[in-house]
PDB file of C-alpha atoms in Angstrom:
ATOM      1  CA  MET A   1     157.839  71.049  25.916  1.00  0.00           C
ATOM      2  CA  THR A   2     160.534  72.039  23.497  1.00  0.00           C
ATOM      3  CA  THR A   3     163.539  70.191  22.265  1.00  0.00           C
ATOM      4  CA  ALA A   4     166.853  71.671  23.298  1.00  0.00           C
ATOM      5  CA  PRO A   5     168.963  72.803  20.381  1.00  0.00           C
ATOM      6  CA  THR A   6     172.397  71.326  20.167  1.00  0.00           C
ATOM      7  CA  SER A   7     175.479  73.442  19.577  1.00  0.00           C
ATOM      8  CA  THR A   8     175.553  76.541  17.407  1.00  0.00           C
ATOM      9  CA  SER A   9     178.142  79.107  16.432  1.00  0.00           C
ATOM     10  CA  CYS A  10     178.391  82.360  14.541  1.00  0.00           C
ATOM     11  CA  HIS A  11     181.045  84.855  13.603  1.00  0.00           C
ATOM     12  CA  VAL A  12     180.557  88.381  14.935  1.00  0.00           C
ATOM     13  CA  ASP A  13     182.599  90.980  13.064  1.00  0.00           C
ATOM     14  CA  GLY A  14     185.117  92.669  15.334  1.00  0.00           C
ATOM     15  CA  PHE A  15     184.374  90.220  18.159  1.00  0.00           C
ATOM     16  CA  GLY A  16     185.201  86.706  16.980  1.00  0.00           C
ATOM     17  CA  GLU A  17     183.601  83.294  16.828  1.00  0.00           C
ATOM     18  CA  VAL A  18     180.833  82.809  19.406  1.00  0.00           C
ATOM     19  CA  SER A  19     179.604  79.303  20.052  1.00  0.00           C
ATOM     20  CA  LEU A  20     176.988  77.840  22.364  1.00  0.00           C
ATOM     21  CA  ARG A  21     176.949  74.250  23.436  1.00  0.00           C
ATOM     22  CA  PRO A  22     175.065  72.366  26.138  1.00  0.00           C
ATOM     23  CA  VAL A  23     176.646  72.234  29.586  1.00  0.00           C
ATOM     24  CA  TYR A  24     178.184  68.872  30.449  1.00  0.00           C
ATOM     25  CA  PRO A  25     177.945  68.898  34.267  1.00  0.00           C
ATOM     26  CA  ASP A  26     180.900  66.604  34.983  1.00  0.00           C
ATOM     27  CA  ARG A  27     183.185  68.228  32.429  1.00  0.00           C
ATOM     28  CA  ASP A  28     182.158  71.859  33.012  1.00  0.00           C
ATOM     29  CA  VAL A  29     181.790  71.952  36.794  1.00  0.00           C
ATOM     30  CA  ALA A  30     185.194  73.572  37.426  1.00  0.00           C
ATOM     31  CA  VAL A  31     184.514  76.644  35.278  1.00  0.00           C
ATOM     32  CA  ILE A  32     180.875  76.985  36.362  1.00  0.00           C
ATOM     33  CA  HIS A  33     181.739  76.606  40.061  1.00  0.00           C
ATOM     34  CA  ASP A  34     184.475  79.227  39.716  1.00  0.00           C
ATOM     35  CA  TRP A  35     182.048  81.698  38.127  1.00  0.00           C
ATOM     36  CA  VAL A  36     178.935  81.187  40.300  1.00  0.00           C
ATOM     37  CA  THR A  37     180.796  81.368  43.604  1.00  0.00           C
ATOM     38  CA  ARG A  38     182.505  84.717  42.964  1.00  0.00           C
ATOM     39  CA  GLU A  39     181.252  87.879  44.655  1.00  0.00           C
ATOM     40  CA  ARG A  40     180.472  89.397  41.236  1.00  0.00           C
ATOM     41  CA  SER A  41     177.927  86.572  40.754  1.00  0.00           C
ATOM     42  CA  ARG A  42     176.192  87.044  44.130  1.00  0.00           C
ATOM     43  CA  PHE A  43     172.784  87.460  42.488  1.00  0.00           C
ATOM     44  CA  TRP A  44     173.139  83.989  40.961  1.00  0.00           C
ATOM     45  CA  GLY A  45     172.543  82.657  44.489  1.00  0.00           C
ATOM     46  CA  MET A  46     175.282  80.007  44.653  1.00  0.00           C
ATOM     47  CA  GLY A  47     178.013  81.882  46.506  1.00  0.00           C
ATOM     48  CA  GLY A  48     178.540  79.224  49.164  1.00  0.00           C
ATOM     49  CA  ALA A  49     177.894  76.171  46.989  1.00  0.00           C
ATOM     50  CA  SER A  50     180.481  73.415  46.900  1.00  0.00           C
ATOM     51  CA  ARG A  51     181.804  72.134  43.608  1.00  0.00           C
ATOM     52  CA  GLU A  52     179.798  68.932  44.085  1.00  0.00           C
ATOM     53  CA  ARG A  53     176.587  70.902  44.759  1.00  0.00           C
ATOM     54  CA  VAL A  54     177.079  72.928  41.575  1.00  0.00           C
ATOM     55  CA  ARG A  55     177.610  69.698  39.629  1.00  0.00           C
ATOM     56  CA  GLU A  56     174.422  68.244  41.150  1.00  0.00           C
ATOM     57  CA  ILE A  57     172.403  71.341  40.196  1.00  0.00           C
ATOM     58  CA  TYR A  58     173.567  71.216  36.583  1.00  0.00           C
ATOM     59  CA  ALA A  59     173.101  67.450  36.393  1.00  0.00           C
ATOM     60  CA  TYR A  60     169.519  67.992  37.555  1.00  0.00           C
ATOM     61  CA  LEU A  61     168.980  70.733  34.945  1.00  0.00           C
ATOM     62  CA  ASP A  62     170.442  68.371  32.334  1.00  0.00           C
ATOM     63  CA  SER A  63     167.781  65.792  33.248  1.00  0.00           C
ATOM     64  CA  LEU A  64     164.885  68.169  32.536  1.00  0.00           C
ATOM     65  CA  THR A  65     163.179  68.648  29.185  1.00  0.00           C
ATOM     66  CA  THR A  66     162.010  72.161  30.102  1.00  0.00           C
ATOM     67  CA  HIS A  67     165.270  73.720  31.337  1.00  0.00           C
ATOM     68  CA  HIS A  68     168.631  73.803  29.554  1.00  0.00           C
ATOM     69  CA  ALA A  69     172.076  75.207  30.274  1.00  0.00           C
ATOM     70  CA  TYR A  70     174.709  76.263  27.745  1.00  0.00           C
ATOM     71  CA  LEU A  71     178.272  77.480  27.872  1.00  0.00           C
ATOM     72  CA  ALA A  72     179.101  80.288  25.497  1.00  0.00           C
ATOM     73  CA  HIS A  73     182.612  80.377  24.093  1.00  0.00           C
ATOM     74  CA  ARG A  74     184.412  83.190  22.337  1.00  0.00           C
ATOM     75  CA  ASP A  75     187.142  81.927  20.052  1.00  0.00           C
ATOM     76  CA  GLY A  76     187.156  78.646  22.005  1.00  0.00           C
ATOM     77  CA  ARG A  77     187.340  80.164  25.509  1.00  0.00           C
ATOM     78  CA  PRO A  78     184.316  79.897  27.850  1.00  0.00           C
ATOM     79  CA  VAL A  79     182.884  83.363  28.524  1.00  0.00           C
ATOM     80  CA  ALA A  80     179.279  82.977  29.695  1.00  0.00           C
ATOM     81  CA  LEU A  81     176.666  80.650  31.095  1.00  0.00           C
ATOM     82  CA  PHE A  82     173.275  80.805  29.421  1.00  0.00           C
ATOM     83  CA  GLN A  83     170.172  79.017  30.665  1.00  0.00           C
ATOM     84  CA  THR A  84     166.739  78.667  29.120  1.00  0.00           C
ATOM     85  CA  TYR A  85     163.483  77.463  30.599  1.00  0.00           C
ATOM     86  CA  GLU A  86     159.784  77.169  29.954  1.00  0.00           C
ATOM     87  CA  PRO A  87     158.102  79.550  32.404  1.00  0.00           C
ATOM     88  CA  ALA A  88     155.039  77.313  32.856  1.00  0.00           C
ATOM     89  CA  ALA A  89     157.384  74.610  34.236  1.00  0.00           C
ATOM     90  CA  ASP A  90     159.251  76.983  36.560  1.00  0.00           C
ATOM     91  CA  PRO A  91     158.344  78.792  39.801  1.00  0.00           C
ATOM     92  CA  VAL A  92     158.281  82.072  37.844  1.00  0.00           C
ATOM     93  CA  GLY A  93     155.214  80.757  36.011  1.00  0.00           C
ATOM     94  CA  ARG A  94     153.185  80.968  39.230  1.00  0.00           C
ATOM     95  CA  CYS A  95     153.968  84.702  39.497  1.00  0.00           C
ATOM     96  CA  TYR A  96     152.590  86.051  36.218  1.00  0.00           C
ATOM     97  CA  ASP A  97     150.175  85.050  33.447  1.00  0.00           C
ATOM     98  CA  VAL A  98     152.302  82.900  31.155  1.00  0.00           C
ATOM     99  CA  ARG A  99     151.401  83.358  27.493  1.00  0.00           C
ATOM    100  CA  PRO A 100     151.795  80.755  24.754  1.00  0.00           C
ATOM    101  CA  GLY A 101     155.231  81.346  23.249  1.00  0.00           C
ATOM    102  CA  ASP A 102     156.852  82.655  26.461  1.00  0.00           C
ATOM    103  CA  PHE A 103     160.413  81.418  26.949  1.00  0.00           C
ATOM    104  CA  GLY A 104     162.687  82.241  29.882  1.00  0.00           C
ATOM    105  CA  ILE A 105     166.392  83.015  30.039  1.00  0.00           C
ATOM    106  CA  HIS A 106     169.175  83.449  32.580  1.00  0.00           C
ATOM    107  CA  LEU A 107     172.584  84.862  31.693  1.00  0.00           C
ATOM    108  CA  LEU A 108     175.836  84.941  33.651  1.00  0.00           C
ATOM    109  CA  ILE A 109     178.844  86.585  32.043  1.00  0.00           C
ATOM    110  CA  GLY A 110     182.096  84.978  33.154  1.00  0.00           C
ATOM    111  CA  PRO A 111     184.823  87.071  34.733  1.00  0.00           C
ATOM    112  CA  PRO A 112     186.900  88.963  32.158  1.00  0.00           C
ATOM    113  CA  ASP A 113     190.462  87.755  31.730  1.00  0.00           C
ATOM    114  CA  ASP A 114     191.858  91.128  30.695  1.00  0.00           C
ATOM    115  CA  GLY A 115     189.459  93.568  32.374  1.00  0.00           C
ATOM    116  CA  PRO A 116     186.176  94.926  31.105  1.00  0.00           C
ATOM    117  CA  GLU A 117     185.641  95.133  27.349  1.00  0.00           C
ATOM    118  CA  PRO A 118     183.104  97.722  26.150  1.00  0.00           C
ATOM    119  CA  GLY A 119     180.227  96.083  24.285  1.00  0.00           C
ATOM    120  CA  PHE A 120     181.114  92.543  25.396  1.00  0.00           C
ATOM    121  CA  THR A 121     177.859  91.751  27.211  1.00  0.00           C
ATOM    122  CA  GLY A 122     175.772  93.391  24.503  1.00  0.00           C
ATOM    123  CA  VAL A 123     177.302  91.211  21.797  1.00  0.00           C
ATOM    124  CA  LEU A 124     176.703  88.039  23.806  1.00  0.00           C
ATOM    125  CA  LEU A 125     173.153  89.055  24.637  1.00  0.00           C
ATOM    126  CA  ASP A 126     172.446  89.667  20.937  1.00  0.00           C
ATOM    127  CA  VAL A 127     173.803  86.201  20.105  1.00  0.00           C
ATOM    128  CA  PHE A 128     171.667  84.635  22.862  1.00  0.00           C
ATOM    129  CA  LEU A 129     168.536  86.438  21.691  1.00  0.00           C
ATOM    130  CA  ALA A 130     169.119  85.253  18.119  1.00  0.00           C
ATOM    131  CA  PHE A 131     169.677  81.714  19.430  1.00  0.00           C
ATOM    132  CA  VAL A 132     166.419  81.722  21.388  1.00  0.00           C
ATOM    133  CA  LEU A 133     164.407  83.407  18.637  1.00  0.00           C
ATOM    134  CA  ALA A 134     165.648  80.941  16.009  1.00  0.00           C
ATOM    135  CA  ASP A 135     162.641  78.879  17.142  1.00  0.00           C
ATOM    136  CA  PRO A 136     159.628  80.676  15.630  1.00  0.00           C
ATOM    137  CA  THR A 137     157.311  79.399  18.390  1.00  0.00           C
ATOM    138  CA  ARG A 138     159.102  81.592  20.931  1.00  0.00           C
ATOM    139  CA  LEU A 139     157.164  84.825  20.867  1.00  0.00           C
ATOM    140  CA  ARG A 140     158.252  86.521  24.071  1.00  0.00           C
ATOM    141  CA  ILE A 141     161.422  86.134  26.123  1.00  0.00           C
ATOM    142  CA  VAL A 142     161.091  86.417  29.884  1.00  0.00           C
ATOM    143  CA  ALA A 143     163.905  87.326  32.274  1.00  0.00           C
ATOM    144  CA  GLU A 144     163.688  87.679  36.046  1.00  0.00           C
ATOM    145  CA  PRO A 145     166.923  88.970  37.538  1.00  0.00           C
ATOM    146  CA  ASP A 146     167.184  89.780  41.222  1.00  0.00           C
ATOM    147  CA  ALA A 147     165.386  93.100  41.745  1.00  0.00           C
ATOM    148  CA  ARG A 148     168.573  94.515  43.364  1.00  0.00           C
ATOM    149  CA  ASN A 149     170.669  93.728  40.291  1.00  0.00           C
ATOM    150  CA  ALA A 150     170.414  97.149  38.662  1.00  0.00           C
ATOM    151  CA  ARG A 151     173.221  96.415  36.169  1.00  0.00           C
ATOM    152  CA  ALA A 152     171.471  93.341  34.759  1.00  0.00           C
ATOM    153  CA  ILE A 153     168.116  95.095  34.594  1.00  0.00           C
ATOM    154  CA  ASP A 154     169.659  98.103  32.846  1.00  0.00           C
ATOM    155  CA  ARG A 155     171.471  95.880  30.337  1.00  0.00           C
ATOM    156  CA  LEU A 156     168.295  93.983  29.490  1.00  0.00           C
ATOM    157  CA  VAL A 157     166.352  97.231  29.047  1.00  0.00           C
ATOM    158  CA  ARG A 158     169.060  98.544  26.694  1.00  0.00           C
ATOM    159  CA  ALA A 159     168.642  95.312  24.694  1.00  0.00           C
ATOM    160  CA  GLY A 160     164.925  95.984  24.265  1.00  0.00           C
ATOM    161  CA  PHE A 161     163.360  94.257  27.273  1.00  0.00           C
ATOM    162  CA  VAL A 162     160.433  96.040  28.891  1.00  0.00           C
ATOM    163  CA  PRO A 163     160.281  96.014  32.703  1.00  0.00           C
ATOM    164  CA  GLY A 164     157.325  94.311  34.319  1.00  0.00           C
ATOM    165  CA  PRO A 165     156.389  93.967  37.970  1.00  0.00           C
ATOM    166  CA  GLU A 166     158.552  92.790  40.825  1.00  0.00           C
ATOM    167  CA  ILE A 167     157.675  89.278  41.981  1.00  0.00           C
ATOM    168  CA  ASP A 168     158.549  87.070  44.931  1.00  0.00           C
ATOM    169  CA  LEU A 169     160.259  83.813  44.000  1.00  0.00           C
ATOM    170  CA  PRO A 170     161.303  81.166  46.543  1.00  0.00           C
ATOM    171  CA  ASP A 171     164.902  82.451  46.641  1.00  0.00           C
ATOM    172  CA  LYS A 172     164.667  86.127  45.647  1.00  0.00           C
ATOM    173  CA  ARG A 173     162.633  89.200  44.894  1.00  0.00           C
ATOM    174  CA  ALA A 174     162.866  89.514  41.120  1.00  0.00           C
ATOM    175  CA  ARG A 175     162.055  92.027  38.404  1.00  0.00           C
ATOM    176  CA  LEU A 176     160.204  90.551  35.452  1.00  0.00           C
ATOM    177  CA  LEU A 177     161.333  91.819  32.047  1.00  0.00           C
ATOM    178  CA  PHE A 178     159.829  90.920  28.680  1.00  0.00           C
ATOM    179  CA  PHE A 179     161.178  90.998  25.145  1.00  0.00           C
ATOM    180  CA  ASP A 180     158.615  90.597  22.349  1.00  0.00           C
ATOM    181  CA  ARG A 181     159.709  88.949  19.122  1.00  0.00           C
ATOM    182  CA  ALA A 182     157.841  91.665  17.220  1.00  0.00           C
ATOM    183  CA  ALA A 183     160.065  94.318  18.836  1.00  0.00           C
ATOM    184  CA  ARG A 184     163.195  92.667  17.405  1.00  0.00           C
ATOM    185  CA  ALA A 185     161.755  92.778  13.903  1.00  0.00           C
ATOM    186  CA  ARG A 186     161.372  96.571  14.009  1.00  0.00           C
TER     187      ARG A 186
END
């Protein structure tokens, strides 16, 4: 089990101040519910969830030592939901051979206020990868987006993730993708 980092922030030239802080289920439920129930977030699997159900899910995540949720802010405005997990303590861990140092992620970009911004997701993904890899025990990052979510898979591949097999999880058919720490150092 790992200890969840607290808040962190960094300045990204030409982008602004990006900060990550843990989700507070009671305080953050309005923004998270708004994001996860939109059609653009259909692969997140919460389209019909009530506000109370979303709060319950994030309160449960908050109670775990193996799973953590964060809100990413850009210049003080929430822009993304980032989740981490230990694959051995998650259903995904029953679908592939978990290695020591594997660490899982989920990423949901919030809806843009002013339309799409080229490079936006890439910048946030770079910040998230740096956040996760700040712990030297994390050797490989695992992602498992819905296998139908071609945009997410493509974005992860462009960030350096290598596609693995498709797997069957309780709520979706997923594509495993892996990002080795050694690849980032190159």
